[in-house]
Amino acid sequence: MSDIYEILKKYYGYSSFRKGQEEIIQNILNGRDVAAVMPTGAGKSICYQVPALAFDGITIVVSPLISLMQDQVRTLVSMGIRAAYLNSTLTPRQMALATQNARNGVYKIIYAAPERLETDSFLDFAANNKISLLAVDEAHCISQWGHDFRPSYTNISSFIEKLPERPVVAAFTATATEQVKKDIIRNLKLHSPYTTTTGFDRQNLYFGTFDPDSKIGFLRNYLSQNEEKSGIIYCNTRRDVEMLALTLSSEGYSILPYHAGMSDSDRQHNQNEFIYDRTKIIVATSAFGMGIDKPNVRFVIHFNMPINIEEYYQQAGRAGRDGEPSECILLYHGTDVYTNKFIIQKNSDNEIGTYEERQRQIQHQLNNLKLMVFYSTSTEICLRKRILNYFGENFYPPCGNCSVCNHESRSHFSRIRPLIKVQDRSGKPLIADEALLERLKKKRSSLALAAGIPGFAVLSDKTLRELAARSPLSVVELTEISGFGESKIRRYGQAFIETITDYQNDCKNDF
Ligand code: ADP
Ligand code: ZN
């Protein structure tokens, strides 16, 4: 199969590509290297997974995070794609089996930690199979200028050189600085790559900044208006994380903490509770989030101002990855500036380099902090514009979806939320049947429980709402629903059709 639209429909159940995806995919298929900057949630996985499915050979995806690999592989397998991961969580036996399967060409897509590439057994597998594409996820890890330098990333290019036939190499990151981009291209030795920065705008995200008298009072108010929603609260310190977790859980909120001072097993446990929707809210330091691919996060609240816009956008961008309306709220107080200045000073003490270099570095970070303060205290300029300009994009306000453009009060949150919309293909709004939606949600929960996967891995909220609006009663009609690929139809189609049929019969009997 080579038509990329066919692949998109068959496996993912989507009918069109998002901005930038198709160009990246075409370039990869034409054999050209790619260096792509895409914001969190823009849909980079599809950019290497669709070519992976179109190519004859195998695709290797280098990824720094175990949880990310596991999520991705689970999703791929649920879509009927042969995928596996090779990392340190596998026992030697499992590793041997997976490597043997890989050697026998069982997998189409293999996720590997960068350290894995350096092992003899992996090299042996890779040298004896056709590797069509090597995708490097979170490629900024290759740069010492990035925020997550991983030394083993710098060995990727020597791995490539050891292969009998050079695959297409495609690098992806959400970090947009020039220095990092240059490092990626040079370090990975990309061959005149197609470089692209897809639009950083995430239209489904609302941005708000507030300066309330009591941050915790603001939180209480917000949470009481947003019960049942899943969200992340970021704090700058572990102390605040502990404090909020204790206070809010004693008030009955479904909330758990996450920070680097906790044991690995506690962190893993709390993270899973959140991902599986058994806990609605996670309150965390910046240690939380990289590699969390939870699509239905409805809000990200920053209890403190982060150190720069890049970090802010990365964390806020974890809201609304499914494209549904979601809120990113920053609570500002003057003291946040001092805390961040202190952090910048302290970090510079640990850095290498000459005195002058360190001073330059500090100055650079203080400038970025200043832009973050401008964002946090903006009363005239659209917040979306501030973010997009920071990433080098033009934007012409009003955006209609930020606290500045909506003329909201700086002290409290009292927005009238837009109605949740579902649209059909032509953009015509559809009204979801709330009672049917409830039943479909229950069905999804029981299917997820039986399969031991989170609800969103069965079907996304968006797909459920479209079902509740269109009430398909046959498999043919199901293929029209966004997010219902072939494998999902095979697995769950009948169950949902039955739920809808039962519902309609019950409605008739009520008359
Ligand atoms: P990231 O760029 O952060 O890695 P993902 O690849 O996880 O983002 O994609 C984010 C979400 O967007 C996923 O739920 C994915 O299924 C969805 N998505 C990606 N491309 C499309 C598309 N063309 N149409 C509809 N949804 C898409
Ligand atoms: Zn705006």
Coordinates of C-alpha atoms and ligand atoms in Angstrom, one line a residue:
M1 CA 0.0 0.0 0.0
S2 CA 1.5 3.3 -0.9
D3 CA -1.2 5.9 -1.0
I4 CA -0.7 8.0 2.1
Y5 CA -4.4 9.0 2.3
E6 CA -5.4 5.4 2.2
I7 CA -3.0 4.7 5.1
L8 CA -4.3 7.6 7.1
K9 CA -7.9 6.4 6.7
K10 CA -7.3 2.7 7.1
Y11 CA -5.2 2.8 10.3
Y12 CA -6.0 6.1 11.9
G13 CA -9.5 6.8 10.6
Y14 CA -8.6 10.3 9.7
S15 CA -9.5 11.9 6.3
S16 CA -7.1 14.8 6.1
F17 CA -3.6 15.7 7.2
R18 CA -2.9 18.6 9.5
K19 CA -0.8 21.6 8.5
G20 CA 2.7 20.5 7.5
Q21 CA 2.2 16.8 7.8
E22 CA 1.8 15.9 4.2
E23 CA 4.9 17.9 3.0
I24 CA 7.0 16.1 5.6
I25 CA 5.7 12.7 4.6
Q26 CA 6.2 13.3 0.9
N27 CA 9.8 14.4 1.4
I28 CA 10.5 11.3 3.5
L29 CA 9.0 9.1 0.8
N30 CA 11.0 10.8 -1.8
G31 CA 14.1 9.8 0.1
R32 CA 15.0 13.2 1.5
D33 CA 16.2 13.7 5.1
V34 CA 13.9 15.9 7.2
A35 CA 14.4 18.2 10.2
A36 CA 11.0 19.2 11.5
V37 CA 10.1 21.5 14.4
M38 CA 6.6 20.9 15.5
P39 CA 4.9 22.0 18.7
T40 CA 3.6 19.5 21.2
G41 CA 0.3 18.1 20.1
A42 CA 0.8 19.1 16.4
G43 CA 0.9 15.4 15.3
K44 CA 4.5 14.5 14.6
S45 CA 4.0 10.8 15.1
I46 CA 1.9 10.5 12.0
C47 CA 4.8 12.2 10.1
Y48 CA 7.0 9.2 10.5
Q49 CA 4.5 6.5 11.1
V50 CA 2.7 7.0 7.8
P51 CA 5.9 6.7 5.8
A52 CA 6.9 3.7 7.9
L53 CA 3.8 2.0 6.7
A54 CA 4.3 3.1 3.1
F55 CA 8.0 1.9 2.9
D56 CA 9.0 -1.7 2.2
G57 CA 11.5 -2.0 4.9
I58 CA 11.6 -1.4 8.7
T59 CA 11.4 2.0 10.5
I60 CA 13.5 2.5 13.6
V61 CA 12.3 5.3 16.0
V62 CA 14.8 6.6 18.4
S63 CA 13.0 7.9 21.5
P64 CA 14.5 9.0 24.9
L65 CA 11.6 8.0 27.0
I66 CA 10.4 4.6 28.1
S67 CA 6.8 5.6 28.9
L68 CA 6.5 7.3 25.5
M69 CA 7.7 4.2 23.6
Q70 CA 5.3 2.0 25.5
D71 CA 2.3 4.4 24.8
Q72 CA 3.1 4.6 21.2
V73 CA 3.6 0.9 20.7
R74 CA 0.4 0.2 22.5
T75 CA -1.4 2.6 20.3
L76 CA 0.1 1.2 17.1
V77 CA -0.7 -2.4 18.0
S78 CA -4.3 -1.4 18.8
M79 CA -4.4 0.0 15.2
G80 CA -3.3 -3.3 13.8
I81 CA 0.3 -2.3 13.1
R82 CA 3.2 -4.6 14.0
A83 CA 5.4 -2.6 16.4
A84 CA 7.6 -3.2 19.4
Y85 CA 10.0 -1.5 21.7
L86 CA 13.5 -2.4 22.8
N87 CA 14.5 -0.8 26.1
S88 CA 15.8 -1.6 29.6
T89 CA 12.3 -2.6 30.9
L90 CA 12.5 -5.8 29.0
T91 CA 13.9 -8.9 30.7
P92 CA 16.9 -10.5 28.9
R93 CA 14.5 -13.2 27.7
Q94 CA 12.0 -10.7 26.3
M95 CA 14.8 -8.8 24.8
A96 CA 16.2 -11.9 23.1
L97 CA 12.7 -12.7 21.8
A98 CA 12.0 -9.2 20.5
T99 CA 15.4 -9.0 18.8
Q100 CA 14.9 -12.4 17.2
N101 CA 11.4 -11.3 16.0
A102 CA 13.0 -8.1 14.6
R103 CA 15.6 -10.1 12.8
N104 CA 12.9 -12.2 11.2
G105 CA 11.1 -9.1 10.0
V106 CA 8.1 -9.4 12.3
Y107 CA 7.9 -5.7 13.1
K108 CA 7.3 -2.8 10.8
I109 CA 8.1 -0.1 13.4
I110 CA 10.7 -0.6 16.2
Y111 CA 11.1 2.0 19.0
A112 CA 14.5 1.9 20.6
A113 CA 16.3 3.9 23.3
P114 CA 19.5 5.6 21.9
E115 CA 21.7 3.4 24.1
R116 CA 20.2 0.3 22.4
L117 CA 21.7 1.3 19.1
E118 CA 25.2 0.8 20.4
T119 CA 24.7 -2.8 21.3
D120 CA 26.0 -5.6 19.1
S121 CA 22.7 -7.5 18.9
F122 CA 20.8 -4.5 17.7
L123 CA 23.5 -3.6 15.1
D124 CA 23.4 -7.2 14.0
F125 CA 19.7 -7.0 13.5
A126 CA 19.9 -3.6 11.7
A127 CA 22.7 -4.7 9.4
N128 CA 20.8 -7.7 8.3
N129 CA 17.5 -6.1 7.6
K130 CA 16.3 -3.4 5.3
I131 CA 16.0 -0.2 7.3
S132 CA 14.0 2.3 5.3
L133 CA 13.7 5.1 7.8
L134 CA 15.3 6.2 11.0
A135 CA 13.2 8.7 12.9
V136 CA 14.7 10.6 15.7
D137 CA 12.1 11.8 18.2
E138 CA 12.8 14.6 20.7
A139 CA 15.8 15.3 18.6
H140 CA 16.9 18.3 20.7
C141 CA 18.3 15.8 23.1
I142 CA 21.3 15.8 20.8
S143 CA 22.2 19.4 21.6
Q144 CA 24.0 20.6 24.7
W145 CA 22.1 23.8 24.2
G146 CA 18.8 22.0 24.6
H147 CA 17.2 21.4 28.0
D148 CA 17.4 17.6 27.9
F149 CA 20.9 16.8 26.6
R150 CA 21.4 13.0 26.2
P151 CA 25.0 12.0 25.4
S152 CA 23.9 8.8 23.8
Y153 CA 22.0 10.8 21.1
T154 CA 25.4 11.9 19.8
N155 CA 26.1 8.3 18.7
I156 CA 23.1 8.0 16.4
S157 CA 25.1 9.1 13.4
S158 CA 27.8 6.6 13.9
F159 CA 25.1 3.9 14.1
I160 CA 23.7 5.1 10.8
E161 CA 27.2 4.9 9.2
K162 CA 27.5 1.3 10.2
L163 CA 24.4 0.3 8.2
P164 CA 25.1 -1.3 4.8
E165 CA 22.5 1.0 3.3
R166 CA 21.8 4.5 4.6
P167 CA 18.1 4.9 5.5
V168 CA 16.2 8.2 5.2
V169 CA 16.8 10.1 8.5
A170 CA 14.0 12.3 9.9
A171 CA 14.4 14.4 13.1
F172 CA 11.6 15.9 15.1
T173 CA 11.6 18.3 18.0
A174 CA 9.4 20.9 19.6
T175 CA 12.4 23.1 20.4
A176 CA 12.7 25.9 18.0
T177 CA 16.0 27.8 18.8
E178 CA 18.4 28.2 15.9
Q179 CA 21.3 26.7 17.8
V180 CA 19.4 23.5 18.6
K181 CA 18.3 23.2 15.0
K182 CA 21.8 23.6 13.7
D183 CA 23.1 21.0 16.2
I184 CA 20.5 18.5 15.1
I185 CA 21.4 18.8 11.5
R186 CA 25.2 18.8 12.1
N187 CA 25.2 16.1 14.7
L188 CA 22.9 13.7 12.9
K189 CA 24.8 14.5 9.6
L190 CA 21.6 15.0 7.8
H191 CA 22.0 15.2 4.0
S192 CA 20.6 18.6 2.7
P193 CA 17.4 18.0 4.7
Y194 CA 14.0 19.4 4.1
T195 CA 13.6 21.7 7.1
T196 CA 10.3 22.9 8.3
T197 CA 8.7 24.6 11.3
T198 CA 5.0 23.9 11.3
G199 CA 2.7 26.5 12.7
F200 CA 3.0 26.8 16.4
D201 CA -0.6 28.0 16.9
R202 CA -2.9 25.6 18.7
Q203 CA -6.3 27.0 18.0
N204 CA -8.2 24.8 20.4
L205 CA -6.2 26.1 23.4
Y206 CA -7.4 29.1 25.4
F207 CA -4.7 31.1 27.1
G208 CA -5.3 33.1 30.2
T209 CA -3.1 35.0 32.7
F210 CA -4.4 36.1 36.1
D211 CA -3.0 37.8 39.1
P212 CA -5.5 36.9 41.9
D213 CA -5.2 37.9 45.5
S214 CA -5.2 34.3 46.5
K215 CA -3.9 31.8 44.0
I216 CA -5.4 28.9 45.9
G217 CA -8.7 30.6 46.1
F218 CA -8.6 31.0 42.3
L219 CA -7.8 27.3 42.0
R220 CA -10.7 26.3 44.2
N221 CA -13.1 28.4 42.2
Y222 CA -11.7 27.1 38.9
L223 CA -11.8 23.4 39.9
S224 CA -15.3 23.7 41.3
Q225 CA -16.5 25.0 37.9
N226 CA -14.6 22.2 36.1
E227 CA -15.4 19.1 37.9
E228 CA -14.9 15.8 36.0
K229 CA -12.2 17.3 33.8
S230 CA -8.7 16.0 33.7
G231 CA -6.0 18.5 34.2
I232 CA -2.4 19.3 35.3
I233 CA -1.3 21.9 37.9
Y234 CA 2.3 22.9 37.6
C235 CA 4.3 24.4 40.6
N236 CA 7.9 25.5 40.8
T237 CA 8.6 23.8 44.0
R238 CA 8.1 20.4 45.6
R239 CA 6.8 22.1 48.7
D240 CA 3.9 23.8 46.7
V241 CA 3.2 20.4 45.1
E242 CA 2.8 18.7 48.4
M243 CA 0.8 21.6 49.9
L244 CA -1.7 21.7 47.0
A245 CA -2.1 17.9 46.9
L246 CA -2.8 17.7 50.6
T247 CA -5.1 20.7 50.7
L248 CA -7.2 20.0 47.7
S249 CA -7.5 16.2 48.3
S250 CA -8.7 16.9 51.8
E251 CA -11.4 19.1 50.2
G252 CA -12.5 16.1 48.2
Y253 CA -10.7 16.7 44.8
S254 CA -9.4 13.8 43.0
I255 CA -5.7 14.8 42.9
L256 CA -2.3 13.3 43.3
P257 CA 1.3 14.8 43.5
Y258 CA 4.3 14.2 41.2
H259 CA 7.8 15.4 41.7
A260 CA 11.4 14.3 41.5
G261 CA 11.7 13.8 45.3
M262 CA 9.2 10.9 45.3
S263 CA 10.2 7.3 44.8
D264 CA 10.1 5.9 41.2
S265 CA 7.3 3.6 42.1
D266 CA 5.1 6.3 43.7
R267 CA 5.7 8.5 40.7
Q268 CA 4.9 5.7 38.3
H269 CA 1.8 4.8 40.3
N270 CA 0.4 8.4 40.3
Q271 CA 1.2 8.9 36.7
N272 CA -0.8 5.8 35.8
E273 CA -3.7 6.8 38.0
F274 CA -3.8 10.0 36.0
I275 CA -3.4 8.4 32.5
Y276 CA -6.1 5.8 33.2
D277 CA -8.5 8.6 34.5
R278 CA -8.7 7.1 38.0
T279 CA -7.4 10.5 39.2
K280 CA -8.6 13.6 37.6
I281 CA -5.8 16.0 38.5
I282 CA -2.1 15.8 38.9
V283 CA -0.1 18.5 40.7
A284 CA 3.5 18.4 39.7
T285 CA 6.8 20.1 39.2
S286 CA 8.3 20.3 35.7
A287 CA 9.6 16.7 36.3
F288 CA 6.2 15.6 35.1
G289 CA 5.1 15.5 31.5
M290 CA 7.7 14.7 29.0
G291 CA 6.4 11.7 27.2
I292 CA 2.9 11.9 28.7
D293 CA 0.7 11.3 25.7
K294 CA -2.7 11.8 27.4
P295 CA -4.9 13.3 24.8
N296 CA -7.8 14.4 27.0
V297 CA -6.1 16.8 29.3
R298 CA -8.6 19.7 29.5
F299 CA -6.6 22.2 31.5
V300 CA -3.0 23.0 32.4
I301 CA -2.8 25.6 35.2
H302 CA 0.6 27.1 36.2
F303 CA 0.5 27.9 39.9
N304 CA 3.8 29.8 39.3
M305 CA 5.3 31.6 36.4
P306 CA 7.8 29.3 34.6
I307 CA 11.3 30.4 33.6
N308 CA 10.7 31.2 29.9
I309 CA 8.0 31.0 27.2
E310 CA 9.5 27.9 25.6
E311 CA 9.1 25.9 28.8
Y312 CA 5.7 27.4 29.4
Y313 CA 4.4 26.5 26.0
Q314 CA 5.8 23.0 26.2
Q315 CA 4.0 22.3 29.5
A316 CA 0.8 24.2 28.6
G317 CA 0.8 22.4 25.2
R318 CA 0.0 19.1 27.0
A319 CA -3.6 20.3 27.2
G320 CA -5.9 19.4 24.4
R321 CA -3.8 17.1 22.3
D322 CA -6.9 15.6 20.9
G323 CA -7.8 18.9 19.3
E324 CA -10.7 19.6 21.7
P325 CA -11.2 23.0 23.4
S326 CA -8.9 23.1 26.5
E327 CA -7.5 25.8 28.8
C328 CA -4.0 27.0 29.7
I329 CA -4.0 29.3 32.7
L330 CA -1.1 31.0 34.3
L331 CA -1.3 32.5 37.8
Y332 CA 1.2 35.3 38.3
H333 CA 2.6 37.0 41.3
G334 CA 5.6 39.4 41.6
T335 CA 7.5 36.9 43.8
D336 CA 7.6 34.5 40.9
V337 CA 10.2 36.8 39.2
Y338 CA 12.5 36.6 42.2
T339 CA 12.2 32.8 42.4
N340 CA 13.2 32.5 38.8
K341 CA 16.1 34.9 39.0
F342 CA 17.4 32.9 41.9
I343 CA 17.1 29.7 39.8
I344 CA 19.0 31.2 36.9
Q345 CA 21.8 32.3 39.2
K346 CA 22.0 28.9 40.9
N347 CA 22.0 27.0 37.6
S348 CA 24.9 29.1 36.3
D349 CA 27.0 28.1 39.2
N350 CA 26.9 24.5 38.0
E351 CA 27.7 25.4 34.4
I352 CA 31.0 24.9 32.7
G353 CA 32.7 27.5 30.5
T354 CA 34.6 30.8 31.2
Y355 CA 33.3 33.5 33.4
E356 CA 32.3 35.6 30.3
E357 CA 30.5 32.7 28.7
R358 CA 28.5 32.2 31.9
Q359 CA 27.6 35.9 32.2
R360 CA 26.4 35.8 28.6
Q361 CA 24.3 32.8 29.4
I362 CA 22.8 34.4 32.4
Q363 CA 22.0 37.5 30.4
H364 CA 20.4 35.5 27.8
Q365 CA 18.2 33.7 30.3
L366 CA 17.3 36.9 32.1
N367 CA 16.1 38.3 28.7
N368 CA 13.9 35.3 28.2
L369 CA 12.5 35.7 31.7
K370 CA 11.6 39.2 30.9
L371 CA 9.6 38.1 27.9
M372 CA 7.8 35.6 30.2
V373 CA 7.0 38.4 32.6
F374 CA 5.6 40.5 29.7
Y375 CA 3.4 37.6 28.8
S376 CA 2.2 37.0 32.4
T377 CA 1.3 40.7 32.9
S378 CA 0.0 41.4 29.4
T379 CA -3.1 43.6 29.4
E380 CA -3.0 45.0 25.9
I381 CA -1.3 42.5 23.6
C382 CA -3.0 39.2 22.7
L383 CA -1.3 36.3 24.6
R384 CA -1.4 34.1 21.5
K385 CA 0.5 36.8 19.6
R386 CA 3.1 37.0 22.3
I387 CA 3.7 33.3 22.2
L388 CA 3.8 33.0 18.4
N389 CA 6.0 36.0 18.0
Y390 CA 8.4 34.4 20.4
F391 CA 8.6 31.4 18.1
G392 CA 9.2 33.7 15.1
E393 CA 5.7 33.6 13.7
N394 CA 3.4 36.5 12.8
F395 CA 0.0 36.7 14.3
Y396 CA -2.7 39.3 13.9
P397 CA -5.1 39.6 16.9
P398 CA -7.7 39.4 18.2
C399 CA -7.5 35.7 18.6
G400 CA -10.9 35.5 20.4
N401 CA -9.5 32.8 22.7
C402 CA -7.3 34.5 25.3
S403 CA -7.9 36.5 28.4
V404 CA -6.6 39.7 26.8
C405 CA -8.7 39.5 23.6
N406 CA -11.7 38.6 25.7
H407 CA -11.2 41.5 28.1
E408 CA -11.3 39.3 31.1
S409 CA -10.6 40.5 34.6
R410 CA -7.1 40.0 35.8
S411 CA -8.2 38.9 39.3
H412 CA -10.7 36.1 38.8
F413 CA -11.9 33.6 36.3
S414 CA -15.5 34.0 35.2
R415 CA -15.6 33.1 31.6
I416 CA -18.6 31.8 29.8
R417 CA -17.3 28.8 28.1
P418 CA -18.1 28.2 24.5
L419 CA -20.4 25.3 23.8
I420 CA -18.7 22.1 22.9
K421 CA -19.0 21.7 19.2
V422 CA -18.9 18.7 16.9
Q423 CA -18.7 19.4 13.2
D424 CA -19.3 17.2 10.3
R425 CA -17.0 17.1 7.3
S426 CA -18.4 20.2 5.7
G427 CA -18.0 22.1 9.0
K428 CA -21.7 22.0 9.7
P429 CA -22.3 21.9 13.5
L430 CA -23.8 18.7 14.9
I431 CA -25.6 18.4 18.2
A432 CA -24.5 15.4 20.4
D433 CA -27.2 13.5 22.2
E434 CA -26.1 13.8 25.8
A435 CA -27.9 10.7 27.0
L436 CA -26.5 8.6 24.3
L437 CA -23.0 10.0 25.0
E438 CA -23.3 8.8 28.6
R439 CA -24.1 5.3 27.4
L440 CA -21.2 5.4 24.9
K441 CA -18.9 6.5 27.6
K442 CA -19.9 3.6 29.8
K443 CA -19.4 1.2 27.0
R444 CA -16.0 2.6 26.4
S445 CA -15.1 2.2 30.1
S446 CA -16.1 -1.4 30.1
L447 CA -14.2 -2.2 26.9
A448 CA -11.1 -0.4 28.2
L449 CA -11.3 -2.2 31.5
A450 CA -11.6 -5.6 29.7
A451 CA -8.6 -4.8 27.5
G452 CA -6.5 -3.3 30.3
I453 CA -6.0 0.0 28.4
P454 CA -7.0 3.6 29.1
G455 CA -10.4 4.7 27.8
F456 CA -8.9 7.1 25.2
A457 CA -7.0 4.2 23.7
V458 CA -10.3 2.6 22.8
L459 CA -11.8 5.8 21.3
S460 CA -11.1 9.5 21.8
D461 CA -13.7 11.8 23.4
K462 CA -14.1 13.5 20.1
T463 CA -14.9 10.3 18.3
L464 CA -17.4 9.5 21.0
R465 CA -19.1 12.8 20.6
E466 CA -19.3 12.4 16.9
L467 CA -20.9 9.0 17.4
A468 CA -23.4 10.6 19.8
A469 CA -24.2 13.2 17.2
R470 CA -24.5 10.9 14.2
S471 CA -25.7 7.6 15.6
P472 CA -24.3 5.3 13.0
L473 CA -26.1 2.0 12.8
S474 CA -23.9 0.1 10.4
V475 CA -20.2 -0.5 9.7
V476 CA -20.3 1.5 6.5
E477 CA -21.6 4.5 8.5
L478 CA -18.8 4.0 11.1
T479 CA -16.1 4.5 8.4
E480 CA -17.4 8.1 8.2
I481 CA -16.6 8.8 11.8
S482 CA -13.2 10.5 12.4
G483 CA -10.9 8.3 14.5
F484 CA -12.5 4.9 13.5
G485 CA -9.8 3.1 11.5
E486 CA -10.2 -0.4 10.3
S487 CA -8.8 -2.1 13.3
K488 CA -11.0 0.0 15.7
I489 CA -14.0 -0.9 13.6
R490 CA -13.1 -4.6 13.8
R491 CA -12.5 -4.5 17.5
Y492 CA -15.2 -2.2 18.8
G493 CA -17.5 -1.4 15.9
Q494 CA -20.1 -4.0 16.7
A495 CA -20.2 -3.1 20.4
F496 CA -20.8 0.6 19.7
I497 CA -23.4 -0.1 17.0
E498 CA -25.3 -2.3 19.5
T499 CA -25.1 0.4 22.2
I500 CA -26.6 2.9 19.7
T501 CA -29.3 0.5 18.5
D502 CA -30.3 -0.4 22.1
Y503 CA -30.5 3.3 23.0
Q504 CA -32.7 4.0 20.0
N505 CA -35.0 1.1 20.9
D506 CA -35.2 2.3 24.5
C507 CA -36.2 5.8 23.2
K508 CA -38.9 4.4 21.1
N509 CA -40.3 2.3 23.9
D510 CA -40.4 5.4 26.1
F511 CA -43.0 7.0 23.7
Ligands
ADP1 P1 3.0 15.2 19.0 O1 3.3 16.2 17.9 O2 2.9 15.9 20.4 O3 3.8 14.0 19.1 P2 0.9 13.4 18.4 O4 1.6 12.8 17.3 O5 0.8 12.6 19.7 O6 1.5 14.8 18.7 O7 -0.6 13.8 17.9 C1 -1.4 14.5 18.8 C2 -2.9 14.1 18.5 O8 -3.3 14.6 17.3 C3 -3.0 12.6 18.5 O9 -4.2 12.2 19.2 C4 -3.2 12.3 17.0 O10 -4.0 11.1 16.8 C5 -3.9 13.5 16.5 N1 -3.7 13.7 15.1 C6 -2.5 13.8 14.5 N2 -2.6 14.0 13.1 C7 -4.0 14.1 12.9 C8 -4.8 14.3 11.7 N3 -4.2 14.5 10.5 N4 -6.1 14.3 11.9 C9 -6.7 14.2 13.1 N5 -6.0 14.0 14.2 C10 -4.6 13.9 14.2
ZN2 ZN -5.7 36.8 22.0

